[in-house]
């Protein structure tokens, strides 16, 4: 079984390895489960502190991959917690990469309702 390499049609075919592909998918699924669990812990912790926050990006829309991070959008936050909540996120994420975006810092043309997860 062959498929096109990342370089496109001119890059030529590459050999597929079904066992390696299955292992990669198993690891991706395990990582996605870990990401969901960690993100749920973040949402619980932040919401208990009065922060309005949602998950967006690949985890929220079903495109989470082996090298994906978890994206959090802070919709509203008590002023005393601003920017300090990232410490809580880091604790809950247990080494998994993440981004925290503050809605009020997004320039208007880019601001739109995120997919909620």
Coordinates of C-alpha atoms in Angstrom, one line a residue, residues 50-105:
X50 CA -15.0 32.6 38.8
X51 CA -13.2 32.3 35.4
X52 CA -15.3 31.9 32.3
X53 CA -13.3 29.7 30.1
X54 CA -13.8 27.3 27.2
X55 CA -11.6 24.8 25.2
X56 CA -11.3 25.6 21.5
X57 CA -9.1 24.4 18.6
X58 CA -8.2 20.8 17.7
X59 CA -9.3 19.2 20.9
X60 CA -12.7 20.9 20.7
X61 CA -13.3 20.2 17.0
X62 CA -12.0 16.6 16.8
X63 CA -8.7 17.2 15.1
X64 CA -6.4 16.5 18.0
X65 CA -3.2 14.9 16.9
X66 CA 0.0 13.5 18.4
X67 CA 1.6 16.9 18.5
X68 CA -1.4 19.1 19.3
X69 CA -1.6 21.4 22.2
X70 CA -4.8 22.3 24.2
X71 CA -6.2 25.7 23.6
X72 CA -8.1 27.6 26.3
X73 CA -10.1 30.8 25.7
X74 CA -10.6 33.0 28.8
X75 CA -13.9 34.8 28.2
X76 CA -14.0 36.6 31.6
X77 CA -11.7 36.6 34.6
X78 CA -11.6 38.3 38.0
X79 CA -9.0 41.1 37.7
X80 CA -7.0 39.7 40.6
X81 CA -6.5 36.4 38.7
X82 CA -5.5 37.8 35.3
X83 CA -2.5 36.0 34.0
X84 CA -2.0 34.1 37.2
X85 CA -4.5 31.5 36.1
X86 CA -1.8 30.1 33.8
X87 CA -0.2 28.5 36.8
X88 CA -3.4 26.6 37.5
X89 CA -3.6 25.5 33.9
X90 CA 0.1 24.3 34.0
X91 CA -0.5 22.3 37.2
X92 CA -3.6 20.6 35.7
X93 CA -2.1 19.9 32.3
X94 CA 0.8 17.9 33.8
X95 CA 3.3 18.6 31.1
X96 CA 1.0 18.6 28.2
X97 CA 1.4 21.7 26.0
X98 CA -1.3 24.4 26.1
X99 CA -2.1 27.9 25.1
X100 CA -4.2 30.4 27.1
X101 CA -5.9 33.2 25.0
X102 CA -7.7 36.1 26.6
X103 CA -10.8 37.1 24.6
X104 CA -10.4 40.8 25.3
X105 CA -6.9 40.7 23.8

